[in-house]
Coordinates of C-alpha atoms in Angstrom, one line a residue:
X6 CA -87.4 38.3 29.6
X7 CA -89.1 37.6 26.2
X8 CA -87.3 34.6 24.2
X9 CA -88.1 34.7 20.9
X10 CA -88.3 32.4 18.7
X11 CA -85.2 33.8 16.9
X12 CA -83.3 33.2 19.8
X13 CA -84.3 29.6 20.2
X14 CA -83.4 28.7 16.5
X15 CA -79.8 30.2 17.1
X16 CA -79.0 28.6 20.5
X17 CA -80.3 25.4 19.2
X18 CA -77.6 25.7 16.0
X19 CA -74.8 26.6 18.2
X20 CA -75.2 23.8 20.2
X21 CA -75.8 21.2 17.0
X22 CA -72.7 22.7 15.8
X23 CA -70.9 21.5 19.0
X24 CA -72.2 18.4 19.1
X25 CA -71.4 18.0 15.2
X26 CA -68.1 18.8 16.0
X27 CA -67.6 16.5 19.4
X28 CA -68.4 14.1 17.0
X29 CA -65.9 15.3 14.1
X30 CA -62.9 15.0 16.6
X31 CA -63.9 11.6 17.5
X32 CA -64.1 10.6 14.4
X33 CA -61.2 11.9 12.9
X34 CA -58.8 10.3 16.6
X35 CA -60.9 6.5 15.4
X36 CA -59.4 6.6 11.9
X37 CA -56.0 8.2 12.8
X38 CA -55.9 6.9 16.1
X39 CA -53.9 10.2 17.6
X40 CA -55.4 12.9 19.8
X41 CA -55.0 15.6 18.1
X42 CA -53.9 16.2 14.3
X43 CA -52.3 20.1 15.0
X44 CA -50.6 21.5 17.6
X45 CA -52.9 24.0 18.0
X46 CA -55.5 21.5 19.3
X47 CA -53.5 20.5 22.6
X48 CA -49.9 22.1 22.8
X49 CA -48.3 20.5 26.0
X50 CA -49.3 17.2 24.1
X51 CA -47.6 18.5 20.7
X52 CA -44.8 19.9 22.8
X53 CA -44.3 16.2 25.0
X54 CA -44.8 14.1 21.4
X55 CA -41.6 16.4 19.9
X56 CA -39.6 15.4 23.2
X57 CA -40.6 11.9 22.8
X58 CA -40.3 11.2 19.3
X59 CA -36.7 13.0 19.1
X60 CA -35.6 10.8 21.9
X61 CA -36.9 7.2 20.4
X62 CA -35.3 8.6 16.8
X63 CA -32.1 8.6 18.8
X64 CA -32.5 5.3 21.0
X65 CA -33.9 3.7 17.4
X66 CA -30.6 4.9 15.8
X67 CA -28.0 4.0 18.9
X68 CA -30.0 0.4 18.9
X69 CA -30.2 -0.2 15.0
X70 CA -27.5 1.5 13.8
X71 CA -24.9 2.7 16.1
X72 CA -25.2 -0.5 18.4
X73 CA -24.7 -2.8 15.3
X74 CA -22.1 -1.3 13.9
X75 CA -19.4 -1.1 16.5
X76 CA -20.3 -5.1 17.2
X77 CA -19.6 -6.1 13.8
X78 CA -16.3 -3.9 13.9
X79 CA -15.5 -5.7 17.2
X80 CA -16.0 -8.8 16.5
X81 CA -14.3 -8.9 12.9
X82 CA -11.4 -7.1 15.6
X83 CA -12.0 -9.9 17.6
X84 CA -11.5 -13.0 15.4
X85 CA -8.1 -11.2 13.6
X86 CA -6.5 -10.6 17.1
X87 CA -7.5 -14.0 17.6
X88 CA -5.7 -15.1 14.7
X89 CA -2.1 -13.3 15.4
X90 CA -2.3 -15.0 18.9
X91 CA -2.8 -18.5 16.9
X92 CA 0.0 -17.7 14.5
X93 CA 2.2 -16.6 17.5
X94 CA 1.5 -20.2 19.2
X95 CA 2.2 -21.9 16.4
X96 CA 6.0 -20.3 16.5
X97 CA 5.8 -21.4 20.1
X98 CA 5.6 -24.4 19.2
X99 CA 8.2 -24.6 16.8
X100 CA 10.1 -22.5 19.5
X101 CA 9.8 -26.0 22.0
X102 CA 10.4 -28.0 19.4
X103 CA 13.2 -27.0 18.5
X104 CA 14.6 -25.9 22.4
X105 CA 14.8 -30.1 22.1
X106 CA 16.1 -31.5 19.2
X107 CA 17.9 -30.1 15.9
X108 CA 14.9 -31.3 13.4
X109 CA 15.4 -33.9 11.2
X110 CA 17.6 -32.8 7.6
X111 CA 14.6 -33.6 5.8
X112 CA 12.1 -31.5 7.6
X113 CA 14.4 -28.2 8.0
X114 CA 12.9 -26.7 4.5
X115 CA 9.6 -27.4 5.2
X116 CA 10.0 -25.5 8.5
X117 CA 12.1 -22.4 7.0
X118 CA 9.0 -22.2 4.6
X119 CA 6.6 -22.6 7.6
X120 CA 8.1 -19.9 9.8
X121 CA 8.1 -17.1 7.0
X122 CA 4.3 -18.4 5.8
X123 CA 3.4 -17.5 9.6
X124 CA 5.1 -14.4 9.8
X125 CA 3.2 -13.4 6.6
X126 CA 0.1 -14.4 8.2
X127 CA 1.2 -12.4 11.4
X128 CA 1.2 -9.2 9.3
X129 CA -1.7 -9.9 6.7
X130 CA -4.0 -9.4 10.0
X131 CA -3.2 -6.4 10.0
X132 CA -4.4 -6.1 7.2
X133 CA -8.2 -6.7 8.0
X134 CA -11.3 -4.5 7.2
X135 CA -14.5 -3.8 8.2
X136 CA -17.1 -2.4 5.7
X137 CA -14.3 -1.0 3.3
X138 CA -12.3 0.4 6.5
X139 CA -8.7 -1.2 8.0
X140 CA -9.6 -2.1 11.3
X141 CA -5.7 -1.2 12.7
X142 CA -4.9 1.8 11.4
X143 CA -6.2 4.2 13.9
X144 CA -7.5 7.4 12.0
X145 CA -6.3 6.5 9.1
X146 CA -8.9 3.9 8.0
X147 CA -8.3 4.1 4.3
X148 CA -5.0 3.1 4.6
X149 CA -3.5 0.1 5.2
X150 CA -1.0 -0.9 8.0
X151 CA 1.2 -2.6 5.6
X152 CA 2.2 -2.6 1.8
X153 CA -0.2 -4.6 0.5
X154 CA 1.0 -4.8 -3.1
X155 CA 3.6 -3.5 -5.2
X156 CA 2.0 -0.4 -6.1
X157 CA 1.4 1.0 -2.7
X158 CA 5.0 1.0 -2.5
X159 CA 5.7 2.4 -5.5
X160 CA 8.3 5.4 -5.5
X161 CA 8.0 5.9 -1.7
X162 CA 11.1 6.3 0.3
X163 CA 11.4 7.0 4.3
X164 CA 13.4 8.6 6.8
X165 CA 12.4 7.1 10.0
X166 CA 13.6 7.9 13.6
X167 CA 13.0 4.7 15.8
X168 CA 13.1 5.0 19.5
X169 CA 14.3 1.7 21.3
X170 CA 15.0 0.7 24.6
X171 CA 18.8 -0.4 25.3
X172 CA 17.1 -3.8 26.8
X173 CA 16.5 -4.1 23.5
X174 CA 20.5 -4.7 22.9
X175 CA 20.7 -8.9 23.4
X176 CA 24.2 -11.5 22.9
X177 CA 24.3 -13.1 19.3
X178 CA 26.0 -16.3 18.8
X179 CA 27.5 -15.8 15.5
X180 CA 30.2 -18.2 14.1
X181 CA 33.1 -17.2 12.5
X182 CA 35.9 -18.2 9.8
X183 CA 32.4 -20.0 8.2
X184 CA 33.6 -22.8 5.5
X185 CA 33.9 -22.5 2.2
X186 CA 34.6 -25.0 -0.5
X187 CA 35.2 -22.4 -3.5
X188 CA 38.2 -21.3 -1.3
X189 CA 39.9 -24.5 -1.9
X190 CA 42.1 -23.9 -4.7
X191 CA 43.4 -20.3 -3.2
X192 CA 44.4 -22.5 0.0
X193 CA 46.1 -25.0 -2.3
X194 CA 48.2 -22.0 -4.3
X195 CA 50.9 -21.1 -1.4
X196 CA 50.9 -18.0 -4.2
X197 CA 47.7 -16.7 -2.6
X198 CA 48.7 -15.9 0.6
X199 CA 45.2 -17.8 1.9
X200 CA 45.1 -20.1 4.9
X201 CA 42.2 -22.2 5.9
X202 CA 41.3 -20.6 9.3
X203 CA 38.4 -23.5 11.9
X204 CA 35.1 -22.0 12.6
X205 CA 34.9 -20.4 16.3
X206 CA 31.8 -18.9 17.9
X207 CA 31.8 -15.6 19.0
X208 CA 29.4 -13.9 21.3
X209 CA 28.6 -10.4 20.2
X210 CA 25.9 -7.2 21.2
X211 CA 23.2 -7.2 19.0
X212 CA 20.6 -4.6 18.2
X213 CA 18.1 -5.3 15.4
X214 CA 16.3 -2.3 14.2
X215 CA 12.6 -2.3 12.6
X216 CA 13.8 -3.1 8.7
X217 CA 16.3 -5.0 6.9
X218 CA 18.2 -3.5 3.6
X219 CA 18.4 -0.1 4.9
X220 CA 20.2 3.1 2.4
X221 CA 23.7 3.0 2.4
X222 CA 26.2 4.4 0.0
X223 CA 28.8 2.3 -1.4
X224 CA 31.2 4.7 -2.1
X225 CA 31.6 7.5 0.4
X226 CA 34.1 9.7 -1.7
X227 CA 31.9 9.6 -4.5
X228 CA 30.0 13.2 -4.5
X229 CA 27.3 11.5 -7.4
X230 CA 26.7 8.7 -4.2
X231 CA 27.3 10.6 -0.8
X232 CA 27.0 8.8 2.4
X233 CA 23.3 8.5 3.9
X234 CA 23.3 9.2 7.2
X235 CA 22.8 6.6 9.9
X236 CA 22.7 8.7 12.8
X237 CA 22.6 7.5 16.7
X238 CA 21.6 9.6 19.8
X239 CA 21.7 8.2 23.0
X240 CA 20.1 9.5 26.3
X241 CA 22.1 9.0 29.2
X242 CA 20.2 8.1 32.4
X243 CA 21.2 11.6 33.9
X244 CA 19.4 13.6 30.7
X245 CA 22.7 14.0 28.3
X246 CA 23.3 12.5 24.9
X247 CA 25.6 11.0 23.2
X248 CA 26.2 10.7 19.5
X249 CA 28.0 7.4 17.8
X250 CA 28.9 7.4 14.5
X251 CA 28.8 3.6 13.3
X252 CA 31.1 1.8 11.1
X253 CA 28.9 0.9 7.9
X254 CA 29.4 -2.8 6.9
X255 CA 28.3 -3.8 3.1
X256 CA 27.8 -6.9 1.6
X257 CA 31.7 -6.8 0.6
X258 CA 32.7 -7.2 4.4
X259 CA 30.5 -10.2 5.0
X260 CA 33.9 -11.3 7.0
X261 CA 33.9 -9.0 9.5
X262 CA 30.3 -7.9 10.1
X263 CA 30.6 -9.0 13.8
X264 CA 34.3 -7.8 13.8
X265 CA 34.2 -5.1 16.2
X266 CA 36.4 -2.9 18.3
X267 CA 35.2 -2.5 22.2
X268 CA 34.7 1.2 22.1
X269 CA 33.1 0.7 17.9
X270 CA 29.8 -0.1 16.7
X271 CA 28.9 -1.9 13.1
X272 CA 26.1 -0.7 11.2
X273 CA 25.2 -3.7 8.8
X274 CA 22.5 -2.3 6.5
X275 CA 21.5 -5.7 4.8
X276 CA 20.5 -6.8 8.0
X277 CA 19.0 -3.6 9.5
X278 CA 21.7 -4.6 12.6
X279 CA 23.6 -2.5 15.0
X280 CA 26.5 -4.3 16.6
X281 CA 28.2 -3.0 19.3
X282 CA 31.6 -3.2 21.4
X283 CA 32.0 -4.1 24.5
X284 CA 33.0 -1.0 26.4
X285 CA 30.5 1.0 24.1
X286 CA 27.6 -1.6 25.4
X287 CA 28.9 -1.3 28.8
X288 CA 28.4 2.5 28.4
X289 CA 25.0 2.4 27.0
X290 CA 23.3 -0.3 28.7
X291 CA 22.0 1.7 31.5
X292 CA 20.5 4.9 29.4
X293 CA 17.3 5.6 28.7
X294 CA 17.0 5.7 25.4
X295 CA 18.5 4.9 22.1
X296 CA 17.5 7.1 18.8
X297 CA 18.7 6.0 15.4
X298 CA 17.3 7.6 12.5
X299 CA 18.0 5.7 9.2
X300 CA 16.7 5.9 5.3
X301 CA 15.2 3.1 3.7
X302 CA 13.3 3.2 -0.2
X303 CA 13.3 -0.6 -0.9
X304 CA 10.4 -2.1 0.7
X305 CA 8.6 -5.2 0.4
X306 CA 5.3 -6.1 -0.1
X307 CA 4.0 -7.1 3.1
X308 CA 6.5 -4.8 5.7
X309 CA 4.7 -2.8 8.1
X310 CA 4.3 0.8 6.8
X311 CA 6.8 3.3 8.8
X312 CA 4.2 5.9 9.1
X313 CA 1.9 3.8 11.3
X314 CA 5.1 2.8 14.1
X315 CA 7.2 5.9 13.9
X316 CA 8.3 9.0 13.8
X317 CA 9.3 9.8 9.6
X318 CA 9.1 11.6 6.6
X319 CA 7.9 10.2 3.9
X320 CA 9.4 11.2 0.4
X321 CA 6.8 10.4 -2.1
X322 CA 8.3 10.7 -6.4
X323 CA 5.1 12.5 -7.8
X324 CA 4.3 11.9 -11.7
X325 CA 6.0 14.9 -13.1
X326 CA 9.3 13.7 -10.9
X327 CA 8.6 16.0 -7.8
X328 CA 9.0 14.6 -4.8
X329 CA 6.4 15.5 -2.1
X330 CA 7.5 15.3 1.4
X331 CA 5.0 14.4 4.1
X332 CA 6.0 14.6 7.6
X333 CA 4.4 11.8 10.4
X334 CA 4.9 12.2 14.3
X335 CA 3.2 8.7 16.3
X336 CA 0.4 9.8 18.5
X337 CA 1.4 8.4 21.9
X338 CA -2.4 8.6 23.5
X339 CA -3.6 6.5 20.7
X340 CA -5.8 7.1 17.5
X341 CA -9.6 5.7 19.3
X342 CA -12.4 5.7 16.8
X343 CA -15.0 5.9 19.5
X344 CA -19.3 5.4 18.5
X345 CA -21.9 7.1 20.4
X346 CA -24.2 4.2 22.4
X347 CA -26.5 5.7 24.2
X348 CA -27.1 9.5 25.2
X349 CA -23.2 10.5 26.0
X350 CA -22.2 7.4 26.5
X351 CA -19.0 6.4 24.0
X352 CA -17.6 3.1 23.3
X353 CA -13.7 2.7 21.5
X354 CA -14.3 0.2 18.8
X355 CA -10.9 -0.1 17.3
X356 CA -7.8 -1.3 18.4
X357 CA -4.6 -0.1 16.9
X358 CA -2.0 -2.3 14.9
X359 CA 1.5 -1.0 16.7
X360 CA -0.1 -1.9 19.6
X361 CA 0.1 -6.5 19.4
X362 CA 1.9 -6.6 15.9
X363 CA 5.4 -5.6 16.1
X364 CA 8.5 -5.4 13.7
X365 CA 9.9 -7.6 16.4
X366 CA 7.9 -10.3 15.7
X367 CA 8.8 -10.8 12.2
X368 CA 12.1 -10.0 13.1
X369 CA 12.4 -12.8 15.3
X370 CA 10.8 -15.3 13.2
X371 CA 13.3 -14.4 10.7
X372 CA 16.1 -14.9 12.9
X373 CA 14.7 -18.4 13.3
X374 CA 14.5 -19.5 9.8
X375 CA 17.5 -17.9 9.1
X376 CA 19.8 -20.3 12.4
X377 CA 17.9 -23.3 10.7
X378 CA 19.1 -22.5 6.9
X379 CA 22.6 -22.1 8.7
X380 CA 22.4 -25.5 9.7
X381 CA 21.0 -26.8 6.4
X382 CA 23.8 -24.8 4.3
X383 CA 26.4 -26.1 6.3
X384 CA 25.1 -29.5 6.0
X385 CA 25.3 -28.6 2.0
X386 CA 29.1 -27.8 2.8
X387 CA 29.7 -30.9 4.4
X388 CA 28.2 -32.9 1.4
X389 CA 29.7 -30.9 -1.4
X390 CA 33.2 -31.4 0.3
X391 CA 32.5 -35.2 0.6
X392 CA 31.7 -35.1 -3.3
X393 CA 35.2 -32.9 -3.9
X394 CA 37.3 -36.1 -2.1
X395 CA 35.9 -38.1 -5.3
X396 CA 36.8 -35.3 -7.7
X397 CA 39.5 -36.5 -10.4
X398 CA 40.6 -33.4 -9.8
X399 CA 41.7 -33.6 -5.8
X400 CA 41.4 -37.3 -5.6
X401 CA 45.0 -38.5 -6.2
X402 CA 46.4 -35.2 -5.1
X403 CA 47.2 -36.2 -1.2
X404 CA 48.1 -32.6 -0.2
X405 CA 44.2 -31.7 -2.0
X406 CA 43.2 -34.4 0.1
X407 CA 44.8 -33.6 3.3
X408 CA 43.1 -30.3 3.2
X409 CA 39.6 -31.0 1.7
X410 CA 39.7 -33.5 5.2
X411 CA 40.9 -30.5 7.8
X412 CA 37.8 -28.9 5.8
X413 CA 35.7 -31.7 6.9
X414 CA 36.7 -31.6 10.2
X415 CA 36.3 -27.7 10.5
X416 CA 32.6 -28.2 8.9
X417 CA 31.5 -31.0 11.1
X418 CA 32.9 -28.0 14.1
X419 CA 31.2 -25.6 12.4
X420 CA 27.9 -27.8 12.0
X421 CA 28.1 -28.4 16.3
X422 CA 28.6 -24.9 16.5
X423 CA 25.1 -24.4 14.2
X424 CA 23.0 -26.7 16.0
X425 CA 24.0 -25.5 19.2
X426 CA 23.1 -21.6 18.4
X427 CA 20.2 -22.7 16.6
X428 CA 19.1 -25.0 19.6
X429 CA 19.8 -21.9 22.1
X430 CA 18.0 -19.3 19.3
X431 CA 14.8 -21.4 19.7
X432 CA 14.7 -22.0 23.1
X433 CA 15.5 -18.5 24.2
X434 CA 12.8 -17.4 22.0
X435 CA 10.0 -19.0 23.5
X436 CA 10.1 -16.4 26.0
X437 CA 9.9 -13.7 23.1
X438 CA 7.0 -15.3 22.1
X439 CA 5.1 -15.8 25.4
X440 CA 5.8 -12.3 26.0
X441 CA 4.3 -11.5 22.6
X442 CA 1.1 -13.6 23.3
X443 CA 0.8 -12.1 26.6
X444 CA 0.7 -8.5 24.5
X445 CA -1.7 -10.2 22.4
X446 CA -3.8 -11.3 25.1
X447 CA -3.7 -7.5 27.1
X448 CA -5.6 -6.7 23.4
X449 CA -7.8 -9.4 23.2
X450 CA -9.3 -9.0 27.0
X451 CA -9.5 -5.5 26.2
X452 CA -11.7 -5.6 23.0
X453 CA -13.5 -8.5 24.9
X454 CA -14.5 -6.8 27.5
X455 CA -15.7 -3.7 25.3
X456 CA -17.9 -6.2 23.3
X457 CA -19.0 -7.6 26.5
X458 CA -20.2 -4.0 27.9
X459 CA -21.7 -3.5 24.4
X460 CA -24.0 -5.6 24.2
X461 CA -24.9 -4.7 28.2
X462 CA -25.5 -1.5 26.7
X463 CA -27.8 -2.5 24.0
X464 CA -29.9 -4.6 26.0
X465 CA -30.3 -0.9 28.1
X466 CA -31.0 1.0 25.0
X467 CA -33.6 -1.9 24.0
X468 CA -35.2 -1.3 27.5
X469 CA -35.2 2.3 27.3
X470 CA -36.6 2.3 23.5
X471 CA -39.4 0.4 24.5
X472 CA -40.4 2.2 27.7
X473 CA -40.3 5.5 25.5
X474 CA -42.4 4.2 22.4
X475 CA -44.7 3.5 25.1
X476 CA -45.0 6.9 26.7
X477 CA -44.6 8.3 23.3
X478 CA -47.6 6.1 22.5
X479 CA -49.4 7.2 25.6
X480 CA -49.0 10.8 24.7
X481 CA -50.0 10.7 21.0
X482 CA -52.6 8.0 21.2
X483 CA -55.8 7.3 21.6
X484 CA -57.6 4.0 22.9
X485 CA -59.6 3.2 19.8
X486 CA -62.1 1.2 22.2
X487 CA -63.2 4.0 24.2
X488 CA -62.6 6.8 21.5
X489 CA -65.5 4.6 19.8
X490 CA -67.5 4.6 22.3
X491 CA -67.5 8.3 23.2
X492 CA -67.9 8.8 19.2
X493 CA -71.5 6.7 19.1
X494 CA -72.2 8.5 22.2
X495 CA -72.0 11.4 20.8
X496 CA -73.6 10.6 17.5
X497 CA -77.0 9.7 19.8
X498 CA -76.3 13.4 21.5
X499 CA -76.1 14.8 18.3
X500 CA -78.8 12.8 16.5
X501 CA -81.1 13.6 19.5
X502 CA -80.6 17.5 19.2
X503 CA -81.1 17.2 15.3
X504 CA -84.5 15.9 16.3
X505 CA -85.3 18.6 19.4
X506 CA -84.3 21.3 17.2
X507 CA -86.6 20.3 14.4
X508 CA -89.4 20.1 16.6
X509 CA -88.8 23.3 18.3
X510 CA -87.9 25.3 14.8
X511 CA -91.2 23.9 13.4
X512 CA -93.3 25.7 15.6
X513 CA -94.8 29.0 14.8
X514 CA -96.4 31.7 16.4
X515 CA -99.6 29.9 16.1
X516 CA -98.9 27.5 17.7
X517 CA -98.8 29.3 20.9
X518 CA -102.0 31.1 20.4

């Protein structure tokens, strides 16, 4: 076969060409450091690198974003649940305290103001946010669990249902036939038909409900002020129900507000209290449930907002006078606000307020102050009766003073009978409040131990990013070193082809002659 010299000068171009670009690839993976620059260049690579990167993107964003986040939400959780279970010690220990001794006169203001201050502190936790968010409102982040100031109660009004257990149902020590100095001159008119009666205790079935200063009408015959129902359903252990209409008790029958019939029950709106017969307790004790469903429009800043605890309707007086009616059911599984971790792996950041702060608690802390200003009003009595026996005006008067003394003596009973139920109130209440912390606690191990797997799971998803940026690195880079190497290398293979082909192009026909 004839080669011409035609033939050599292409051949020896094709293969410069290669060689030129050998060395083009190599130089353009040394300045970028990648393998290729297009997928058409190596497709399984391309194809691996799209894999790779989409999977570090998402380990990046669990690790930097997703990770963080929930950490910060529960530790901010953390350190408010931390400080409800410090408030609720602190009542503990005024609970023991008091279980012992009757606190000094001097120091009984000091501790009404100290009780409400920590019930106040109780609820403000719940109250807390995270980046703009409440952290204990379940799904409803943007709003808060109480009424944080007077215009997020503005024109709302409820009807609640609330569910409670009859264990729920506890004996009150009240104290009856309280004394009263103002009623001294009636008792001194025989004309008035009014006889000083002494102080007794009573023992009576109490049920608290959530709120105090519930809707109530004041005159039931009125049509412009009907009645607003209080209604109460309870479920009998064997699946029936009962109704009970209560007897409603307003401010004017102060007197009889624990005054009940066995087979009756008072409804004392001021109070938010349900007190009950004896025959009527004895016939509810043992069902399994007790519904009342109540109205309430006068709230105060700072109550727990109904929507969040129960089952209500929430009547809302628009701009243009409308009222807008929004209806709100409790989720029993829970509201979780859960963050994605790792590849489906989910992690509940939030714990929910109804769930360690309670109406009970405040409740209870109210009950408190309120046995220790009984004792400190009564004390009041005691000295403003003192101060009537040097009065001009009952001083020389020896029937005056005959009775301003029986008052005395029925005060000082009345004072034993104070201390004694405010003694009992505090000491049975340090059970309420252990049980409280122990609810506390159940919240605080269980957000504990979330953080705890947290940050398990980010030092995995550290791990994991790291192993991937490296095979993601593996698959899209080059080593520089040896990509430099093979580069000069082929620069001399290049080079040395440049100067073969010139020499072999030169030549002419001549020169083979």
């Amino acid at each position: 076969m004839r080669v011409t010299n035609q033939m050599v000068t292409s051949s020896s171009l094709r293969n410069m060409q290669k060689s030129m670009q050998r060395v083009s690839k190599l130089n353009q993976q040394v300045t970028t450091h990648k393998k290729i620059s297009a997928p058409s260049e190596d497709p399984v690579i391309a194809i691996r690198a799209l894999k790779l990167r989409t999977t570090v993107d998402q380990l990046d964003q669990y690790k930097s974003k997703n990770i963080k986040d929930a950490l910060s939400w529960l530790g901010t959780t953390q350190d408010s649940i931390e400080n409800v279970y410090q408030r609720l010690q602190d009542v503990y220990y005024y609970c023991e305290q008091g279980a012992t001794d009757t606190f000094q006169t001097k120091d009984r203001n000091t501790i009404i103001n100290e009780l409400y201050a920590l019930k106040d502190a109780i609820y403000r936790e719940g109250g807390s946010t995270y980046a703009g968010r409440y952290l204990f409102s379940g799904y409803k982040t943007e709003t808060n669990l109480l009424f944080q100031d007077t215009a997020a109660k503005e024109g709302l009004s409820y009807n609640i249902t609330e569910d409670i257990s009859p264990n729920k149902i506890i004996p009150k020590s009240v104290v009856l036939n309280g004394t009263d100095p103002s009623q001294l001159d009636d008792i001194l008119d025989p004309a008035s038909g009014t006889q000083y009666q002494q102080p007794v205790s009573e023992s009576v079935y109490q049920l608290r409900l959530a709120y105090s200063n519930l809707d109530h009408a004041v005159d039931n015959t009125d049509p412009a002020n009907p009645v607003l129902p209080i209604t109460i359903e309870v479920t009998m252990a064997d699946g029936t129900v009962q109704q009970i209409t209560p007897n409603i008790k307003q401010m004017a029958d102060s007197a009889t507000y624990y005054d009940v019939a066995d087979g009756e029950v008072n409804f004392i709106p001021e109070t938010g209290e349900l007190i009950f017969g004896d025959d009527i307790y004895n016939t509810i004790k043992t069902a399994s449930n007790i519904s009342v469903n109540y109205d309430k429009s006068e709230f105060e800043v700072g109550d727990l907002r109904p929507e969040m605890y129960f089952n209500c309707t929430r009547h809302k007086t628009m701009p243009d006078g409308t009222i807008q009616d929004t209806d709100f059911t409790v989720d029993k599984a829970g509201q979780p606000i859960q963050y994605e971790v790792n590849f489906n792996q989910y992690i509940t950041v939030n714990a929910e307020g109804k769930d360690f702060i309670y109406h009970d608690m405040g409740n209870k802390i109210e009950d408190l102050a309120n046995a220790v200003q009984d004792v400190l009003d009564i004390e009041n009595t005691i000295a403003k009766l003192k101060g009537l026996l040097e009065d001009p005006q009952y001083k020389d008067d020896e029937n005056a003073v005959a009775q301003i003394n029986r008052m005395l003596e029925g005060a000082d009973v009345e004072l034993a009978l104070k201390r004694e139920k405010m003694q009992k109130l505090f000491g049975n209440n340090m059970t309420n409040f252990q049980n409280f912390m122990e609810d506390v606690s159940a919240v605080q191990a269980k957000v504990g131990t979330t953080y705890s797997k947290l940050e398990l799971i980010e030092v995995r998803v550290t791990e994991q990013l790291a192993n991937f940026k490296e095979l993601k690195s593996s698959n899209e880079d080059v080593d520089t070193e040896e990509a430099a190497i093979e580069m000069y290398q082929a620069e001399l293979v290049y080079e040395a082809s440049l100067a073969s082909t010139a020499s072999v192009v030169k030549k002419t026909l001549l020169d083979y002659l």
